[in-house]
C-alpha cells in the first residue's frame, strides 16, 4: 500500500478526492438518462393528449423517481451497484409503456 493511500482524509490535500469517492459515478445515470429522456418526453406528451396518465402513470412516476435517485445517491464506490440498478430500473420503467404499446399494436394487426 502506498504512503499516499495510508493518509487519512484530513491529511489529504484538498485537490485530491477522498478514497471512497468513485470517479466514474456519473456513467450509469448518464447513459440511462440519455436513453430515457426522449421516451419520457414522448410518453408525457402521449399521456397529456389522453387527459391524464391512467394505468401507466405509476410507471411514468417510478421511472422519473428512479432516475432521480440514481443521480442523487452519494458518490461512493460502495453505492456503484445500487446506482446502476436504480438507473437500469428507471430505464426499464420508461420503456415499459412503449413496449406494451408496440406489443399491443403488433397483436392487434395480426387479427
N, CA, C and O atoms as CSV, one atom per row, in Angstrom:
chain,resi,resn,atom,element,x,y,z
A,1,UNK,N,N,0.863,-1.176,0.000
A,1,UNK,CA,C,0.000,0.000,0.000
A,1,UNK,C,C,0.904,1.233,0.000
A,1,UNK,O,O,1.867,1.296,0.765
A,2,UNK,N,N,0.606,2.187,-0.833
A,2,UNK,CA,C,1.440,3.378,-0.943
A,2,UNK,C,C,1.222,4.300,0.259
A,2,UNK,O,O,0.169,4.261,0.895
A,3,UNK,N,N,2.221,5.128,0.563
A,3,UNK,CA,C,2.055,6.074,1.679
A,3,UNK,C,C,0.903,7.051,1.447
A,3,UNK,O,O,0.269,7.509,2.397
A,4,UNK,N,N,0.639,7.366,0.172
A,4,UNK,CA,C,-0.456,8.284,-0.139
A,4,UNK,C,C,-1.808,7.675,0.234
A,4,UNK,O,O,-2.694,8.377,0.720
A,5,UNK,N,N,-1.963,6.377,0.008
A,5,UNK,CA,C,-3.218,5.708,0.323
A,5,UNK,C,C,-3.418,5.538,1.820
A,5,UNK,O,O,-4.547,5.375,2.283
A,6,UNK,N,N,-2.325,5.576,2.581
A,6,UNK,CA,C,-2.419,5.379,4.024
A,6,UNK,C,C,-2.781,6.669,4.760
A,6,UNK,O,O,-3.091,6.628,5.951
A,7,UNK,N,N,-2.749,7.796,4.083
A,7,UNK,CA,C,-3.118,9.059,4.716
A,7,UNK,C,C,-4.601,9.084,5.037
A,7,UNK,O,O,-5.415,8.512,4.311
A,8,UNK,N,N,-4.940,9.741,6.115
A,8,UNK,CA,C,-6.355,9.915,6.420
A,8,UNK,C,C,-6.916,11.021,5.534
A,8,UNK,O,O,-6.163,11.771,4.914
A,9,UNK,N,N,-8.224,11.116,5.479
A,9,UNK,CA,C,-8.844,12.131,4.632
A,9,UNK,C,C,-8.536,13.544,5.121
A,9,UNK,O,O,-8.527,14.479,4.321
A,10,UNK,N,N,-8.286,13.715,6.411
A,10,UNK,CA,C,-7.957,15.031,6.945
A,10,UNK,C,C,-6.571,15.474,6.496
A,10,UNK,O,O,-6.335,16.671,6.335
A,11,UNK,N,N,-5.642,14.530,6.288
A,11,UNK,CA,C,-4.278,14.861,5.860
A,11,UNK,C,C,-4.149,14.964,4.349
A,11,UNK,O,O,-3.137,15.455,3.849
A,12,UNK,N,N,-5.134,14.522,3.633
A,12,UNK,CA,C,-5.084,14.516,2.174
A,12,UNK,C,C,-5.218,15.940,1.638
A,12,UNK,O,O,-6.030,16.712,2.149
A,13,UNK,N,N,-4.435,16.301,0.618
A,13,UNK,CA,C,-4.585,17.636,0.018
A,13,UNK,C,C,-5.992,17.828,-0.532
A,13,UNK,O,O,-6.649,16.859,-0.913
A,14,UNK,N,N,-6.449,19.056,-0.573
A,14,UNK,CA,C,-7.821,19.366,-0.962
A,14,UNK,C,C,-8.103,19.069,-2.432
A,14,UNK,O,O,-9.259,18.856,-2.796
A,15,UNK,N,N,-7.079,19.050,-3.287
A,15,UNK,CA,C,-7.330,18.826,-4.703
A,15,UNK,C,C,-7.537,17.352,-5.034
A,15,UNK,O,O,-7.926,17.028,-6.155
A,16,UNK,N,N,-7.286,16.452,-4.083
A,16,UNK,CA,C,-7.490,15.031,-4.321
A,16,UNK,C,C,-8.801,14.580,-3.696
A,16,UNK,O,O,-9.122,14.978,-2.576
A,17,UNK,N,N,-9.567,13.750,-4.412
A,17,UNK,CA,C,-10.826,13.268,-3.835
A,17,UNK,C,C,-10.541,12.269,-2.713
A,17,UNK,O,O,-9.471,11.662,-2.688
A,18,UNK,N,N,-11.468,12.094,-1.800
A,18,UNK,CA,C,-11.277,11.094,-0.764
A,18,UNK,C,C,-11.225,9.689,-1.358
A,18,UNK,O,O,-11.677,9.470,-2.481
A,19,UNK,N,N,-10.684,8.756,-0.618
A,19,UNK,CA,C,-10.503,7.394,-1.106
A,19,UNK,C,C,-11.811,6.737,-1.511
A,19,UNK,O,O,-11.842,5.959,-2.464
A,20,UNK,N,N,-12.875,7.033,-0.812
A,20,UNK,CA,C,-14.136,6.362,-1.065
A,20,UNK,C,C,-14.885,6.926,-2.266
A,20,UNK,O,O,-15.866,6.333,-2.715
A,21,UNK,N,N,-14.439,8.054,-2.789
A,21,UNK,CA,C,-15.139,8.669,-3.919
A,21,UNK,C,C,-14.963,7.807,-5.163
A,21,UNK,O,O,-13.880,7.276,-5.413
A,22,UNK,N,N,-16.004,7.676,-5.920
A,22,UNK,CA,C,-15.989,6.907,-7.153
A,22,UNK,C,C,-15.895,7.889,-8.302
A,22,UNK,O,O,-16.802,8.697,-8.504
A,23,UNK,N,N,-14.821,7.830,-9.051
A,23,UNK,CA,C,-14.568,8.839,-10.085
A,23,UNK,C,C,-15.539,8.761,-11.254
A,23,UNK,O,O,-15.814,9.775,-11.897
A,24,UNK,N,N,-16.047,7.601,-11.531
A,24,UNK,CA,C,-16.954,7.455,-12.674
A,24,UNK,C,C,-18.378,7.159,-12.216
A,24,UNK,O,O,-19.083,6.369,-12.844
A,25,UNK,N,N,-18.795,7.781,-11.140
A,25,UNK,CA,C,-20.134,7.549,-10.582
A,25,UNK,C,C,-21.229,7.976,-11.551
A,25,UNK,O,O,-22.345,7.463,-11.476
A,26,UNK,N,N,-20.945,8.879,-12.435
A,26,UNK,CA,C,-21.938,9.508,-13.281
A,26,UNK,C,C,-22.258,8.711,-14.546
A,26,UNK,O,O,-23.205,9.053,-15.254
A,27,UNK,N,N,-21.495,7.656,-14.849
A,27,UNK,CA,C,-21.680,6.959,-16.129
A,27,UNK,C,C,-23.025,6.239,-16.234
A,27,UNK,O,O,-23.728,6.397,-17.232
A,28,UNK,N,N,-23.388,5.460,-15.231
A,28,UNK,CA,C,-24.660,4.713,-15.302
A,28,UNK,C,C,-25.868,5.648,-15.351
A,28,UNK,O,O,-26.750,5.438,-16.183
A,29,UNK,N,N,-25.948,6.688,-14.483
A,29,UNK,CA,C,-27.097,7.586,-14.595
A,29,UNK,C,C,-27.137,8.354,-15.917
A,29,UNK,O,O,-28.212,8.616,-16.456
A,30,UNK,N,N,-25.965,8.710,-16.433
A,30,UNK,CA,C,-25.930,9.472,-17.685
A,30,UNK,C,C,-26.420,8.633,-18.858
A,30,UNK,O,O,-27.228,9.103,-19.658
A,31,UNK,N,N,-25.942,7.402,-18.968
A,31,UNK,CA,C,-26.366,6.538,-20.076
A,31,UNK,C,C,-27.866,6.276,-19.994
A,31,UNK,O,O,-28.574,6.366,-20.996
A,32,UNK,N,N,-28.346,5.951,-18.795
A,32,UNK,CA,C,-29.779,5.693,-18.638
A,32,UNK,C,C,-30.601,6.945,-18.942
A,32,UNK,O,O,-31.653,6.856,-19.575
A,33,UNK,N,N,-30.133,8.097,-18.500
A,33,UNK,CA,C,-30.870,9.340,-18.733
A,33,UNK,C,C,-30.888,9.723,-20.210
A,33,UNK,O,O,-31.910,10.181,-20.721
A,34,UNK,N,N,-29.761,9.538,-20.898
A,34,UNK,CA,C,-29.717,9.885,-22.321
A,34,UNK,C,C,-30.662,9.017,-23.142
A,34,UNK,O,O,-31.267,9.492,-24.104
A,35,UNK,N,N,-30.790,7.754,-22.767
A,35,UNK,CA,C,-31.712,6.877,-23.479
A,35,UNK,C,C,-33.156,7.174,-23.072
A,35,UNK,O,O,-34.059,7.155,-23.908
A,36,UNK,N,N,-33.368,7.447,-21.783
A,36,UNK,CA,C,-34.725,7.577,-21.246
A,36,UNK,C,C,-35.386,8.918,-21.540
A,36,UNK,O,O,-36.604,8.969,-21.705
A,37,UNK,N,N,-34.632,9.989,-21.609
A,37,UNK,CA,C,-35.246,11.314,-21.751
A,37,UNK,C,C,-36.124,11.475,-22.987
A,37,UNK,O,O,-37.222,12.017,-22.865
A,38,UNK,N,N,-35.702,11.035,-24.168
A,38,UNK,CA,C,-36.627,11.155,-25.310
A,38,UNK,C,C,-37.923,10.374,-25.106
A,38,UNK,O,O,-38.996,10.835,-25.493
A,39,UNK,N,N,-37.822,9.194,-24.499
A,39,UNK,CA,C,-39.022,8.403,-24.243
A,39,UNK,C,C,-39.895,9.048,-23.178
A,39,UNK,O,O,-41.122,8.999,-23.271
A,40,UNK,N,N,-39.277,9.654,-22.165
A,40,UNK,CA,C,-40.061,10.348,-21.141
A,40,UNK,C,C,-40.849,11.508,-21.739
A,40,UNK,O,O,-42.022,11.700,-21.420
A,41,UNK,N,N,-40.202,12.276,-22.600
A,41,UNK,CA,C,-40.887,13.404,-23.243
A,41,UNK,C,C,-42.021,12.888,-24.132
A,41,UNK,O,O,-43.118,13.446,-24.123
A,42,UNK,N,N,-41.763,11.838,-24.889
A,42,UNK,CA,C,-42.789,11.264,-25.759
A,42,UNK,C,C,-43.963,10.729,-24.942
A,42,UNK,O,O,-45.121,10.958,-25.292
A,43,UNK,N,N,-43.665,10.017,-23.852
A,43,UNK,CA,C,-44.740,9.489,-23.016
A,43,UNK,C,C,-45.514,10.602,-22.326
A,43,UNK,O,O,-46.734,10.514,-22.184
A,44,UNK,N,N,-44.820,11.643,-21.899
A,44,UNK,CA,C,-45.520,12.756,-21.262
A,44,UNK,C,C,-46.493,13.403,-22.247
A,44,UNK,O,O,-47.633,13.704,-21.892
A,45,UNK,N,N,-46.044,13.615,-23.476
A,45,UNK,CA,C,-46.940,14.192,-24.489
A,45,UNK,C,C,-48.089,13.239,-24.802
A,45,UNK,O,O,-49.223,13.675,-25.003
A,46,UNK,N,N,-47.802,11.958,-24.843
A,46,UNK,CA,C,-48.836,10.952,-25.108
A,46,UNK,C,C,-49.868,10.946,-23.988
A,46,UNK,O,O,-51.070,10.914,-24.250
A,47,UNK,N,N,-49.404,10.978,-22.747
A,47,UNK,CA,C,-50.325,10.987,-21.607
A,47,UNK,C,C,-51.107,12.290,-21.532
A,47,UNK,O,O,-52.282,12.281,-21.166
A,48,UNK,N,N,-50.474,13.411,-21.872
A,48,UNK,CA,C,-51.175,14.704,-21.861
A,48,UNK,C,C,-52.283,14.726,-22.899
A,48,UNK,O,O,-53.340,15.312,-22.664
A,49,UNK,N,N,-52.055,14.097,-24.040
A,49,UNK,CA,C,-53.081,14.100,-25.084
A,49,UNK,C,C,-54.281,13.242,-24.689
A,49,UNK,O,O,-55.373,13.414,-25.230
A,50,UNK,N,N,-54.084,12.333,-23.765
A,50,UNK,CA,C,-55.175,11.472,-23.298
A,50,UNK,C,C,-55.807,11.996,-22.012
A,50,UNK,O,O,-56.566,11.268,-21.373
A,51,UNK,N,N,-55.524,13.209,-21.621
A,51,UNK,CA,C,-56.068,13.861,-20.426
A,51,UNK,C,C,-55.713,13.148,-19.130
A,51,UNK,O,O,-56.538,13.068,-18.219
A,52,UNK,N,N,-54.529,12.644,-19.043
A,52,UNK,CA,C,-54.089,12.019,-17.796
A,52,UNK,C,C,-53.172,10.838,-18.051
A,52,UNK,O,O,-52.985,10.400,-19.186
A,53,UNK,N,N,-52.612,10.340,-16.975
A,53,UNK,CA,C,-51.636,9.269,-17.121
A,53,UNK,C,C,-52.252,7.883,-16.981
A,53,UNK,O,O,-51.616,6.904,-17.374
A,54,UNK,N,N,-53.444,7.756,-16.446
A,54,UNK,CA,C,-54.193,6.497,-16.353
A,54,UNK,C,C,-53.357,5.359,-15.766
A,54,UNK,O,O,-52.693,5.526,-14.743
A,55,UNK,N,N,-53.396,4.208,-16.423
A,55,UNK,CA,C,-52.793,2.996,-15.881
A,55,UNK,C,C,-51.277,3.047,-15.876
A,55,UNK,O,O,-50.647,2.430,-15.017
A,56,UNK,N,N,-50.681,3.760,-16.804
A,56,UNK,CA,C,-49.225,3.794,-16.880
A,56,UNK,C,C,-48.623,4.948,-16.086
A,56,UNK,O,O,-47.418,5.188,-16.164
A,57,UNK,N,N,-49.433,5.652,-15.336
A,57,UNK,CA,C,-48.924,6.755,-14.527
A,57,UNK,C,C,-47.912,6.295,-13.505
A,57,UNK,O,O,-46.920,6.981,-13.258
A,58,UNK,N,N,-48.150,5.138,-12.904
A,58,UNK,CA,C,-47.212,4.605,-11.933
A,58,UNK,C,C,-45.850,4.348,-12.545
A,58,UNK,O,O,-44.827,4.671,-11.940
A,59,UNK,N,N,-45.823,3.768,-13.740
A,59,UNK,CA,C,-44.553,3.506,-14.414
A,59,UNK,C,C,-43.851,4.806,-14.761
A,59,UNK,O,O,-42.628,4.902,-14.661
A,60,UNK,N,N,-44.625,5.811,-15.172
A,60,UNK,CA,C,-44.029,7.106,-15.518
A,60,UNK,C,C,-43.395,7.760,-14.286
A,60,UNK,O,O,-42.257,8.226,-14.344
A,61,UNK,N,N,-44.130,7.792,-13.180
A,61,UNK,CA,C,-43.610,8.425,-11.969
A,61,UNK,C,C,-42.465,7.620,-11.358
A,61,UNK,O,O,-41.498,8.199,-10.864
A,62,UNK,N,N,-42.566,6.291,-11.387
A,62,UNK,CA,C,-41.478,5.469,-10.887
A,62,UNK,C,C,-40.215,5.668,-11.710
A,62,UNK,O,O,-39.116,5.708,-11.158
A,63,UNK,N,N,-40.360,5.792,-13.015
A,63,UNK,CA,C,-39.172,5.969,-13.859
A,63,UNK,C,C,-38.482,7.292,-13.558
A,63,UNK,O,O,-37.256,7.346,-13.459
A,64,UNK,N,N,-39.257,8.347,-13.414
A,64,UNK,CA,C,-38.658,9.647,-13.083
A,64,UNK,C,C,-37.997,9.585,-11.707
A,64,UNK,O,O,-36.895,10.101,-11.521
A,65,UNK,N,N,-38.669,8.957,-10.749
A,65,UNK,CA,C,-38.111,8.846,-9.404
A,65,UNK,C,C,-36.846,8.011,-9.356
A,65,UNK,O,O,-35.888,8.390,-8.681
A,66,UNK,N,N,-36.816,6.888,-10.051
A,66,UNK,CA,C,-35.622,6.048,-10.043
A,66,UNK,C,C,-34.452,6.704,-10.754
A,66,UNK,O,O,-33.308,6.558,-10.322
A,67,UNK,N,N,-34.715,7.421,-11.831
A,67,UNK,CA,C,-33.627,8.151,-12.485
A,67,UNK,C,C,-33.088,9.256,-11.576
A,67,UNK,O,O,-31.882,9.500,-11.539
A,68,UNK,N,N,-33.978,9.920,-10.850
A,68,UNK,CA,C,-33.531,10.952,-9.909
A,68,UNK,C,C,-32.718,10.340,-8.764
A,68,UNK,O,O,-31.718,10.916,-8.333
A,69,UNK,N,N,-33.144,9.186,-8.278
A,69,UNK,CA,C,-32.397,8.510,-7.203
A,69,UNK,C,C,-31.018,8.092,-7.694
A,69,UNK,O,O,-30.040,8.190,-6.952
A,70,UNK,N,N,-30.932,7.629,-8.936
A,70,UNK,CA,C,-29.622,7.217,-9.452
A,70,UNK,C,C,-28.654,8.394,-9.527
A,70,UNK,O,O,-27.447,8.201,-9.374
A,71,UNK,N,N,-29.149,9.595,-9.756
A,71,UNK,CA,C,-28.291,10.778,-9.741
A,71,UNK,C,C,-28.012,11.266,-8.324
A,71,UNK,O,O,-26.947,11.824,-8.063
A,72,UNK,N,N,-28.954,11.062,-7.405
A,72,UNK,CA,C,-28.844,11.653,-6.074
A,72,UNK,C,C,-28.072,10.799,-5.074
A,72,UNK,O,O,-27.690,11.300,-4.017
A,73,UNK,N,N,-27.834,9.537,-5.373
A,73,UNK,CA,C,-27.086,8.700,-4.430
A,73,UNK,C,C,-25.693,9.274,-4.200
A,73,UNK,O,O,-25.117,9.868,-5.112
A,74,UNK,N,N,-25.140,9.109,-2.997
A,74,UNK,CA,C,-23.786,9.607,-2.739
A,74,UNK,C,C,-22.768,8.976,-3.695
A,74,UNK,O,O,-22.963,7.860,-4.178
A,75,UNK,N,N,-21.699,9.696,-3.953
A,75,UNK,CA,C,-20.719,9.297,-4.966
A,75,UNK,C,C,-19.643,8.393,-4.371
A,75,UNK,O,O,-18.450,8.657,-4.525
A,76,UNK,N,N,-20.064,7.331,-3.695
A,76,UNK,CA,C,-19.113,6.386,-3.116
A,76,UNK,C,C,-19.075,5.130,-3.960
A,76,UNK,O,O,-20.054,4.758,-4.607
A,77,UNK,N,N,-17.919,4.488,-3.936
A,77,UNK,CA,C,-17.733,3.250,-4.687
A,77,UNK,C,C,-18.671,2.155,-4.198
A,77,UNK,O,O,-19.112,1.318,-4.986
A,78,UNK,N,N,-18.976,2.153,-2.918
A,78,UNK,CA,C,-19.839,1.111,-2.359
A,78,UNK,C,C,-21.278,1.216,-2.885
A,78,UNK,O,O,-22.027,0.243,-2.802
A,79,UNK,N,N,-21.669,2.351,-3.410
A,79,UNK,CA,C,-23.027,2.540,-3.943
A,79,UNK,C,C,-23.078,2.450,-5.466
A,79,UNK,O,O,-24.047,2.885,-6.089
A,80,UNK,N,N,-22.030,1.883,-6.060
A,80,UNK,CA,C,-21.987,1.748,-7.509
A,80,UNK,C,C,-23.093,0.812,-8.006
A,80,UNK,O,O,-23.775,1.122,-8.983
A,81,UNK,N,N,-23.270,-0.325,-7.340
A,81,UNK,CA,C,-24.290,-1.279,-7.765
A,81,UNK,C,C,-25.709,-0.742,-7.571
A,81,UNK,O,O,-26.515,-0.838,-8.497
A,82,UNK,N,N,-26.053,-0.173,-6.390
A,82,UNK,CA,C,-27.407,0.401,-6.275
A,82,UNK,C,C,-27.668,1.519,-7.271
A,82,UNK,O,O,-28.793,1.678,-7.745
A,83,UNK,N,N,-26.633,2.302,-7.595
A,83,UNK,CA,C,-26.813,3.376,-8.574
A,83,UNK,C,C,-27.106,2.793,-9.951
A,83,UNK,O,O,-27.997,3.277,-10.650
A,84,UNK,N,N,-26.368,1.759,-10.348
A,84,UNK,CA,C,-26.604,1.143,-11.650
A,84,UNK,C,C,-27.966,0.449,-11.681
A,84,UNK,O,O,-28.660,0.487,-12.697
A,85,UNK,N,N,-28.347,-0.181,-10.579
A,85,UNK,CA,C,-29.662,-0.829,-10.526
A,85,UNK,C,C,-30.795,0.188,-10.596
A,85,UNK,O,O,-31.795,-0.044,-11.275
A,86,UNK,N,N,-30.646,1.310,-9.902
A,86,UNK,CA,C,-31.685,2.349,-9.956
A,86,UNK,C,C,-31.782,2.935,-11.366
A,86,UNK,O,O,-32.879,3.175,-11.871
A,87,UNK,N,N,-30.635,3.161,-11.990
A,87,UNK,CA,C,-30.652,3.699,-13.355
A,87,UNK,C,C,-31.269,2.691,-14.326
A,87,UNK,O,O,-32.059,3.072,-15.189
A,88,UNK,N,N,-30.920,1.420,-14.194
A,88,UNK,CA,C,-31.477,0.394,-15.074
A,88,UNK,C,C,-32.967,0.189,-14.848
A,88,UNK,O,O,-33.724,0.025,-15.805
A,89,UNK,N,N,-33.391,0.198,-13.593
A,89,UNK,CA,C,-34.822,0.041,-13.300
A,89,UNK,C,C,-35.608,1.252,-13.800
A,89,UNK,O,O,-36.722,1.106,-14.302
A,90,UNK,N,N,-35.031,2.446,-13.664
A,90,UNK,CA,C,-35.691,3.640,-14.195
A,90,UNK,C,C,-35.837,3.571,-15.700
A,90,UNK,O,O,-36.875,3.935,-16.252
A,91,UNK,N,N,-34.792,3.101,-16.362
A,91,UNK,CA,C,-34.857,2.950,-17.813
A,91,UNK,C,C,-35.886,1.891,-18.203
A,91,UNK,O,O,-36.617,2.059,-19.179
A,92,UNK,N,N,-35.940,0.811,-17.443
A,92,UNK,CA,C,-36.941,-0.225,-17.709
A,92,UNK,C,C,-38.355,0.287,-17.546
A,92,UNK,O,O,-39.237,-0.043,-18.339
A,93,UNK,N,N,-38.577,1.100,-16.509
A,93,UNK,CA,C,-39.914,1.682,-16.300
A,93,UNK,C,C,-40.272,2.673,-17.401
A,93,UNK,O,O,-41.443,2.820,-17.751
A,94,UNK,N,N,-39.273,3.346,-17.943
A,94,UNK,CA,C,-39.533,4.270,-19.055
A,94,UNK,C,C,-39.953,3.495,-20.292
A,94,UNK,O,O,-40.872,3.899,-21.004
A,95,UNK,N,N,-39.283,2.388,-20.545
A,95,UNK,CA,C,-39.551,1.629,-21.760
A,95,UNK,C,C,-40.782,0.737,-21.646
A,95,UNK,O,O,-41.272,0.248,-22.664
A,96,UNK,N,N,-41.295,0.511,-20.443
A,96,UNK,CA,C,-42.438,-0.378,-20.248
A,96,UNK,C,C,-43.688,0.057,-21.027
A,96,UNK,O,O,-44.245,-0.771,-21.748
A,97,UNK,N,N,-44.157,1.307,-20.923
A,97,UNK,CA,C,-45.368,1.679,-21.675
A,97,UNK,C,C,-45.188,1.590,-23.190
A,97,UNK,O,O,-46.100,1.171,-23.903
A,98,UNK,N,N,-44.005,1.986,-23.681
A,98,UNK,CA,C,-43.772,1.915,-25.125
A,98,UNK,C,C,-43.713,0.473,-25.596
A,98,UNK,O,O,-44.238,0.151,-26.663
A,99,UNK,N,N,-43.093,-0.390,-24.833
A,99,UNK,CA,C,-43.020,-1.806,-25.191
A,99,UNK,C,C,-44.414,-2.426,-25.200
A,99,UNK,O,O,-44.755,-3.200,-26.095
A,100,UNK,N,N,-45.207,-2.081,-24.203
A,100,UNK,CA,C,-46.574,-2.593,-24.151
A,100,UNK,C,C,-47.391,-2.090,-25.339
A,100,UNK,O,O,-48.154,-2.852,-25.933
A,101,UNK,N,N,-47.237,-0.823,-25.688
A,101,UNK,CA,C,-47.985,-0.271,-26.820
A,101,UNK,C,C,-47.566,-0.934,-28.129
A,101,UNK,O,O,-48.415,-1.221,-28.973
A,102,UNK,N,N,-46.261,-1.184,-28.310
A,102,UNK,CA,C,-45.799,-1.860,-29.519
A,102,UNK,C,C,-46.296,-3.305,-29.579
A,102,UNK,O,O,-46.701,-3.782,-30.639
A,103,UNK,N,N,-46.264,-4.000,-28.436
A,103,UNK,CA,C,-46.750,-5.378,-28.405
A,103,UNK,C,C,-48.251,-5.437,-28.674
A,103,UNK,O,O,-48.725,-6.331,-29.375
A,104,UNK,N,N,-48.990,-4.491,-28.122
A,104,UNK,CA,C,-50.429,-4.442,-28.353
A,104,UNK,C,C,-50.739,-4.133,-29.818
A,104,UNK,O,O,-51.638,-4.731,-30.411
A,105,UNK,N,N,-49.999,-3.209,-30.384
A,105,UNK,CA,C,-50.175,-2.895,-31.810
A,105,UNK,C,C,-49.847,-4.070,-32.704
A,105,UNK,O,O,-50.537,-4.299,-33.698
A,106,UNK,N,N,-48.807,-4.822,-32.374
A,106,UNK,CA,C,-48.456,-5.995,-33.151
A,106,UNK,C,C,-49.518,-7.080,-33.020
A,106,UNK,O,O,-49.843,-7.759,-33.994
A,107,UNK,N,N,-50.055,-7.241,-31.820
A,107,UNK,CA,C,-51.095,-8.255,-31.605
A,107,UNK,C,C,-52.386,-7.882,-32.325
A,107,UNK,O,O,-53.068,-8.749,-32.871
A,108,UNK,N,N,-52.721,-6.603,-32.326
A,108,UNK,CA,C,-53.974,-6.182,-32.969
A,108,UNK,C,C,-53.856,-6.197,-34.481
A,108,UNK,O,O,-54.871,-6.372,-35.155
A,109,UNK,N,N,-52.689,-6.026,-35.040
A,109,UNK,CA,C,-52.554,-6.031,-36.501
A,109,UNK,C,C,-52.639,-7.445,-37.059
A,109,UNK,O,O,-52.908,-7.634,-38.245
A,110,UNK,N,N,-52.409,-8.440,-36.202
A,110,UNK,CA,C,-52.497,-9.818,-36.655
A,110,UNK,C,C,-53.917,-10.340,-36.737
A,110,UNK,O,O,-54.142,-11.428,-37.266
A,111,UNK,N,N,-54.878,-9.590,-36.225
A,111,UNK,CA,C,-56.265,-10.060,-36.211
A,111,UNK,C,C,-56.949,-9.783,-37.526
A,111,UNK,O,O,-58.123,-10.112,-37.694
